PDB file of C-alpha atoms in Angstrom:
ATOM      1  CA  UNK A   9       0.000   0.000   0.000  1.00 52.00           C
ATOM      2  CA  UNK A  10       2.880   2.549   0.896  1.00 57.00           C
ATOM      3  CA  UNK A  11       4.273   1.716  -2.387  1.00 72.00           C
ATOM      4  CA  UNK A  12       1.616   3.365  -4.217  1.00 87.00           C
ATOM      5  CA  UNK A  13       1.798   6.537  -2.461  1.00 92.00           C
ATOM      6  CA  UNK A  14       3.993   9.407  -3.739  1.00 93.00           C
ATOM      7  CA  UNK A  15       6.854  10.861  -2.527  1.00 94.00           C
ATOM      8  CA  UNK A  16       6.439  14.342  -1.041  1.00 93.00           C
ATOM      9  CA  UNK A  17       8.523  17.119  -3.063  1.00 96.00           C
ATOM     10  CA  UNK A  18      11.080  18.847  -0.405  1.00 96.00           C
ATOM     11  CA  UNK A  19      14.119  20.847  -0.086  1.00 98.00           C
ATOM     12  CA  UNK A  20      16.490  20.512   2.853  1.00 98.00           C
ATOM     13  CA  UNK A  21      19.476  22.527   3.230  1.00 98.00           C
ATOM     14  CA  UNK A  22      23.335  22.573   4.673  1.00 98.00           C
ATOM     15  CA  UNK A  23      23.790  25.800   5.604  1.00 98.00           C
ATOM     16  CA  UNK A  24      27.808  25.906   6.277  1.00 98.00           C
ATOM     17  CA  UNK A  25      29.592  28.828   8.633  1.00 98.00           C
ATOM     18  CA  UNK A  26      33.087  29.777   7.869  1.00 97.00           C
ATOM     19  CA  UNK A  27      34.516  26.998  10.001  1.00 97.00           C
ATOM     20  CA  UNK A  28      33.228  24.549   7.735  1.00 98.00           C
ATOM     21  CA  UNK A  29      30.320  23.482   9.882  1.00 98.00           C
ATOM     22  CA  UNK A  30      26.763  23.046   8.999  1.00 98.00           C
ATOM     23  CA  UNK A  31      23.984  24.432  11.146  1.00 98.00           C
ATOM     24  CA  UNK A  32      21.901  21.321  12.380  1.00 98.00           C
ATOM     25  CA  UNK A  33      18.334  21.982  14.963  1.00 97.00           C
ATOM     26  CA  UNK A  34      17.286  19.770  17.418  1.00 96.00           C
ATOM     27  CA  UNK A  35      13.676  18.944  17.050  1.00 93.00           C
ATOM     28  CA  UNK A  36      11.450  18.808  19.728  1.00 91.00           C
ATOM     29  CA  UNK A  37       8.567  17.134  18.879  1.00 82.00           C
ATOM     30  CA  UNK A  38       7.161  14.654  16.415  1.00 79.00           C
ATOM     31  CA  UNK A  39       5.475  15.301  13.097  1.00 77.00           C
ATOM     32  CA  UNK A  40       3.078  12.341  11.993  1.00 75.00           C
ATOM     33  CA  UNK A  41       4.957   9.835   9.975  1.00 78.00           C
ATOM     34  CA  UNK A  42       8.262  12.106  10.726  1.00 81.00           C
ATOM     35  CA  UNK A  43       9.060  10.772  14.101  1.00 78.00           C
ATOM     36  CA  UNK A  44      11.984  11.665  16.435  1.00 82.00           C
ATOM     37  CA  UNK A  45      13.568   9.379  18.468  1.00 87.00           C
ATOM     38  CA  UNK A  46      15.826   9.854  22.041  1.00 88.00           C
ATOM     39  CA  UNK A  47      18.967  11.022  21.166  1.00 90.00           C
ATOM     40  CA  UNK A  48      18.636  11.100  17.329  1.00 94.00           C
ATOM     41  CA  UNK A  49      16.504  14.054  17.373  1.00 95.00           C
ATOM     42  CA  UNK A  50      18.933  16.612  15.304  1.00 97.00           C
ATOM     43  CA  UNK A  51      18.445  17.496  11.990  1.00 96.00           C
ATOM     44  CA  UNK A  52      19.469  19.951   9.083  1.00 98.00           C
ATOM     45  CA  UNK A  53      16.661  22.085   7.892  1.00 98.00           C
ATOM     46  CA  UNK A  54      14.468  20.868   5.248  1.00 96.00           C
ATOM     47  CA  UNK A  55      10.536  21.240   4.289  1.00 94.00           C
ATOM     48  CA  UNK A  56       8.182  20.763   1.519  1.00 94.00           C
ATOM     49  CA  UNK A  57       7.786  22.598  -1.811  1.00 97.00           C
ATOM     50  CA  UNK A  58       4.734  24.407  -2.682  1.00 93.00           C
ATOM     51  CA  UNK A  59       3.005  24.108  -6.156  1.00 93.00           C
ATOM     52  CA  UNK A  60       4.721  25.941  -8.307  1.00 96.00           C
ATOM     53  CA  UNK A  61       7.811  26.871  -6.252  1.00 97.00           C
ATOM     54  CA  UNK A  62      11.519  27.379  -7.949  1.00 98.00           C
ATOM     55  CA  UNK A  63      13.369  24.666  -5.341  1.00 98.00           C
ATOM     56  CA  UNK A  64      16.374  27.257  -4.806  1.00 98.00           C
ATOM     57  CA  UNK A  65      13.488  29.982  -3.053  1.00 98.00           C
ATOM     58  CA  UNK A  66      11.734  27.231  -1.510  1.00 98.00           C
ATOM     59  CA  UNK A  67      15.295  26.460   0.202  1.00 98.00           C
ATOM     60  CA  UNK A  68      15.689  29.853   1.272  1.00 98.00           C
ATOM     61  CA  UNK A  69      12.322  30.083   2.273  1.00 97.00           C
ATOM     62  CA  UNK A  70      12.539  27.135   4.395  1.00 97.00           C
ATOM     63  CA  UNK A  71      15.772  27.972   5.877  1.00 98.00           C
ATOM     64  CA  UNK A  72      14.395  31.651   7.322  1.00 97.00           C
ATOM     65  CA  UNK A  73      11.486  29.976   8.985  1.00 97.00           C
ATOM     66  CA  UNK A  74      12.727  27.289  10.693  1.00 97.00           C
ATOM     67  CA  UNK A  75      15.499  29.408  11.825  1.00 98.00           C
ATOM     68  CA  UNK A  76      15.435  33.193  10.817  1.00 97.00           C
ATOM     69  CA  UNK A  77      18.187  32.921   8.761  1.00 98.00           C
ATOM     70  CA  UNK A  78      18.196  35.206   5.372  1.00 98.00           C
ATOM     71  CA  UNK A  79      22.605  35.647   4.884  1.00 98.00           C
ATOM     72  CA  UNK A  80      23.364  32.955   3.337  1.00 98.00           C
ATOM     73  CA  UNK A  81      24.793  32.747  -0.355  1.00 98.00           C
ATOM     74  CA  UNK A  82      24.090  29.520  -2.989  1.00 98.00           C
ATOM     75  CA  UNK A  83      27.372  27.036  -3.341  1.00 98.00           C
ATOM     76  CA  UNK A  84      26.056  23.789  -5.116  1.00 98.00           C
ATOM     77  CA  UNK A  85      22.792  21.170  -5.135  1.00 98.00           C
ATOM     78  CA  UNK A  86      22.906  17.345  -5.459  1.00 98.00           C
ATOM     79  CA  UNK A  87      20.613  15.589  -7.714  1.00 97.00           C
ATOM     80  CA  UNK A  88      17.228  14.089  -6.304  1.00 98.00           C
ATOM     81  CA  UNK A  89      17.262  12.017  -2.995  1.00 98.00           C
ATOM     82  CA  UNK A  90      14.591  10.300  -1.440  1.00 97.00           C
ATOM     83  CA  UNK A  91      13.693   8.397   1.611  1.00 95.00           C
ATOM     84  CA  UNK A  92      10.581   6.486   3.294  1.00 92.00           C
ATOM     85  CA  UNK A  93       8.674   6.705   6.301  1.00 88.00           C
ATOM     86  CA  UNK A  94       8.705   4.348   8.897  1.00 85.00           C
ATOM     87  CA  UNK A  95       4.981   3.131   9.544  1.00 83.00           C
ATOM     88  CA  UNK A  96       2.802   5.110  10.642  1.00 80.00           C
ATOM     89  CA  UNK A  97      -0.374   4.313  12.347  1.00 78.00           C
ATOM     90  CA  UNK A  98      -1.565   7.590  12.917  1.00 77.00           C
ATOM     91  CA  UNK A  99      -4.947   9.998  11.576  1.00 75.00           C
ATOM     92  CA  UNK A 100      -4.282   9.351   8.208  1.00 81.00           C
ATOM     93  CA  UNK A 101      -5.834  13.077   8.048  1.00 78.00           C
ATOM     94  CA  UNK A 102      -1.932  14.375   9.035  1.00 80.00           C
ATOM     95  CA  UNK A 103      -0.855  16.001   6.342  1.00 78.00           C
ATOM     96  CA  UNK A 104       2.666  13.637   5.714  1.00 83.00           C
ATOM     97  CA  UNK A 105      -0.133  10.437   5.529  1.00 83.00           C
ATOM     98  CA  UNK A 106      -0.460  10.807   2.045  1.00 86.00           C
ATOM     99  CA  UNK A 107       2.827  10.023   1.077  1.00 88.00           C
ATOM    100  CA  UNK A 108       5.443   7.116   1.087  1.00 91.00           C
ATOM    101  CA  UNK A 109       8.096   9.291   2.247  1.00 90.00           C
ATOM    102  CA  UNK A 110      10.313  12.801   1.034  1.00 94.00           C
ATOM    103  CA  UNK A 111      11.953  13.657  -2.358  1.00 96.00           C
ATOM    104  CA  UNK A 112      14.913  16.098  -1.661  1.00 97.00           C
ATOM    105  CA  UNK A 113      17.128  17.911  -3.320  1.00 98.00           C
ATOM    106  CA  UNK A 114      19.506  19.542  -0.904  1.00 98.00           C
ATOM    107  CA  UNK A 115      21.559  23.240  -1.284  1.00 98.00           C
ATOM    108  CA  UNK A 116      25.030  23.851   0.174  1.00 98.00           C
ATOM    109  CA  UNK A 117      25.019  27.296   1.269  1.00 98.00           C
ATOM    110  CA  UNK A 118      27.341  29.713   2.791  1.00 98.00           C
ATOM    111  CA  UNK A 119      26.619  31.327   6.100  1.00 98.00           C
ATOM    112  CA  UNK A 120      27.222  35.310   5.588  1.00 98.00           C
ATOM    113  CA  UNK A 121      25.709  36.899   8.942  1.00 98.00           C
ATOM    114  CA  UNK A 122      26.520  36.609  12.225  1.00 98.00           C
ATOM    115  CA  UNK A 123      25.180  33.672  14.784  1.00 98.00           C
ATOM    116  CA  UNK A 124      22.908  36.328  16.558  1.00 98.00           C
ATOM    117  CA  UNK A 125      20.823  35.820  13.376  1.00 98.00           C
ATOM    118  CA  UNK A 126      19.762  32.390  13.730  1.00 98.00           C
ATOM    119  CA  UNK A 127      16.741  32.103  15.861  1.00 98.00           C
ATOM    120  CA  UNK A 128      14.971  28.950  15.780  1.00 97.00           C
ATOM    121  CA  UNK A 129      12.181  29.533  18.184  1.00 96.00           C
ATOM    122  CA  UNK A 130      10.344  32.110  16.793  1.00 94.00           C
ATOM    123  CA  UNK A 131       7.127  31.086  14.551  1.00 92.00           C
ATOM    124  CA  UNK A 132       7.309  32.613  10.876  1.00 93.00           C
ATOM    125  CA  UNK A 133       4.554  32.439   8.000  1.00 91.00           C
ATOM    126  CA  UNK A 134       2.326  31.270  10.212  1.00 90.00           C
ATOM    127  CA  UNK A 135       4.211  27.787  10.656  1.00 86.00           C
ATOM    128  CA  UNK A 136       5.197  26.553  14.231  1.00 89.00           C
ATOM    129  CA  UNK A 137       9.099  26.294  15.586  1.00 94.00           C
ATOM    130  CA  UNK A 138      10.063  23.082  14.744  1.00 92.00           C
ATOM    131  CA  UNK A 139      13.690  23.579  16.868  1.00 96.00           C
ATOM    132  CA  UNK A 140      14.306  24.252  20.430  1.00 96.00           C
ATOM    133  CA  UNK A 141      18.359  24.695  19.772  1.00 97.00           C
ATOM    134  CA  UNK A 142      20.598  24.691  17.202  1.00 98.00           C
ATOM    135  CA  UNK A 143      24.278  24.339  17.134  1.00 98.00           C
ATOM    136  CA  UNK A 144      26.996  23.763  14.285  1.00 98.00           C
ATOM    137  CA  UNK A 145      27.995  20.545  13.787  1.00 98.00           C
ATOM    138  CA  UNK A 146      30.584  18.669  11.511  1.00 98.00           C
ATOM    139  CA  UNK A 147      29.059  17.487   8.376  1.00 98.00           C
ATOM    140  CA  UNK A 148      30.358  13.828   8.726  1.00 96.00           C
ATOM    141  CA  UNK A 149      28.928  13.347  12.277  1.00 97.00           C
ATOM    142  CA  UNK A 150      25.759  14.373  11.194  1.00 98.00           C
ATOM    143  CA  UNK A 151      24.429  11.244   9.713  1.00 97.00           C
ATOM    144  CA  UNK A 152      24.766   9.972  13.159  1.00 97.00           C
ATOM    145  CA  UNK A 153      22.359  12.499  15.102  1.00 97.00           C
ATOM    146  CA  UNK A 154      19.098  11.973  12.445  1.00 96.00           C
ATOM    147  CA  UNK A 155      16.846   9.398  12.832  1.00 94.00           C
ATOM    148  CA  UNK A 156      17.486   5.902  10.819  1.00 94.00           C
ATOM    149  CA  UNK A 157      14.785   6.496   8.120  1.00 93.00           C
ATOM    150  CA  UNK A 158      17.172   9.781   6.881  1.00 95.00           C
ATOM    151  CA  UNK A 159      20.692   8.032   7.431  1.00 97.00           C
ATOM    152  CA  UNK A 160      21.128   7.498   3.891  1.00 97.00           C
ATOM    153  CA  UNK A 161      20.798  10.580   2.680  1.00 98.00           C
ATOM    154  CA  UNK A 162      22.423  12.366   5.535  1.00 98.00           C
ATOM    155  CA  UNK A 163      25.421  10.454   3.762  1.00 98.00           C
ATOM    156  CA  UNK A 164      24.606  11.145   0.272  1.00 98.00           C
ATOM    157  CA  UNK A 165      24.751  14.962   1.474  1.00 98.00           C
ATOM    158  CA  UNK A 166      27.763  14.475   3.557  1.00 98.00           C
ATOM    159  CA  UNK A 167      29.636  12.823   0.686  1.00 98.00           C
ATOM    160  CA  UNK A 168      28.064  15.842  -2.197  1.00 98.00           C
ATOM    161  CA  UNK A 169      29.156  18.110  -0.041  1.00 98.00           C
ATOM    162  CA  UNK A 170      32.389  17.395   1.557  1.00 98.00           C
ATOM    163  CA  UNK A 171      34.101  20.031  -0.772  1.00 97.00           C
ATOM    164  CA  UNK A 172      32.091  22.848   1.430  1.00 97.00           C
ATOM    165  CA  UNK A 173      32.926  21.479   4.650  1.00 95.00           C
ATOM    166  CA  UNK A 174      37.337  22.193   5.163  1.00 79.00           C
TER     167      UNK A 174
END
């Protein structure tokens, strides 16, 4: 049956400071099918595409509401990624039900304010915090901190993006 759903369109992004590091939140709450687990519950920003939207504003817009951040300048993309849910037994009314699991394509970008910037907590477009903290974090450790169901493409990202990260 999951088979037959579709994978949800989505952008995440590695947003890289000077030092090489990429900004990762730490979630604080479930999402549906998009679970957290204790002690795997970091993540690199990421969120769906509307209808319609170019995928390099849909990054950027994604970025500044999950955590306020608007400096950041474009370095490089991979090609599509995708990974699937773990079951989910939930209202199938959430709006993740409908689909098997994300389609990504991920942005490297390049951190250009200052940390004071990034502010996770605050609600923007009318969308709810989905990070309690934040840090920066080595991009090869990351893969470690998600949840299983992401691993794969935590190292996908890791390895596409290694060039941004000395």
């Amino acid at each position: 049956m999951i088979e037959q759903k579709p994978y949800r369109p989505n952008v995440g992004i590695a947003l890289f400071n000077a030092d090489g590091r990429v900004l990762i939140g730490h979630r604080f709450k479930g999402d549906g099918p998009e679970i957290i687990l204790p002690g795997l519950d970091w993540q690199m920003p990421q969120g769906g595409v509307d209808e319609g939207e170019d995928l390099r504003d849909a990054a950027l817009r994604e970025l500044w509401e999950e955590t306020s951040v608007k400096s950041a300048a474009y370095l490089g993309e991979t090609d599509w990624l995708t990974y699937e849910f773990p079951p989910y037994d939930g209202p199938q009314s959430h709006r993740l039900a409908k689909f098997r699991g994300q389609r990504q394509k991920w942005f490297a970008l390049r951190f250009t304010g200052q940390d004071g910037e990034i502010d996770p907590l605050t609600p923007r477009n009318g969308q709810p915090a989905e990070f309690d903290a934040w840090r920066w974090e080595k991009l090869d450790r990351v893969a470690e901190l998600v949840v299983p169901f992401r691993r794969e493409v935590y190292r996908a990202v890791a390895q596409g993006f290694a060039a941004f990260a000395n």
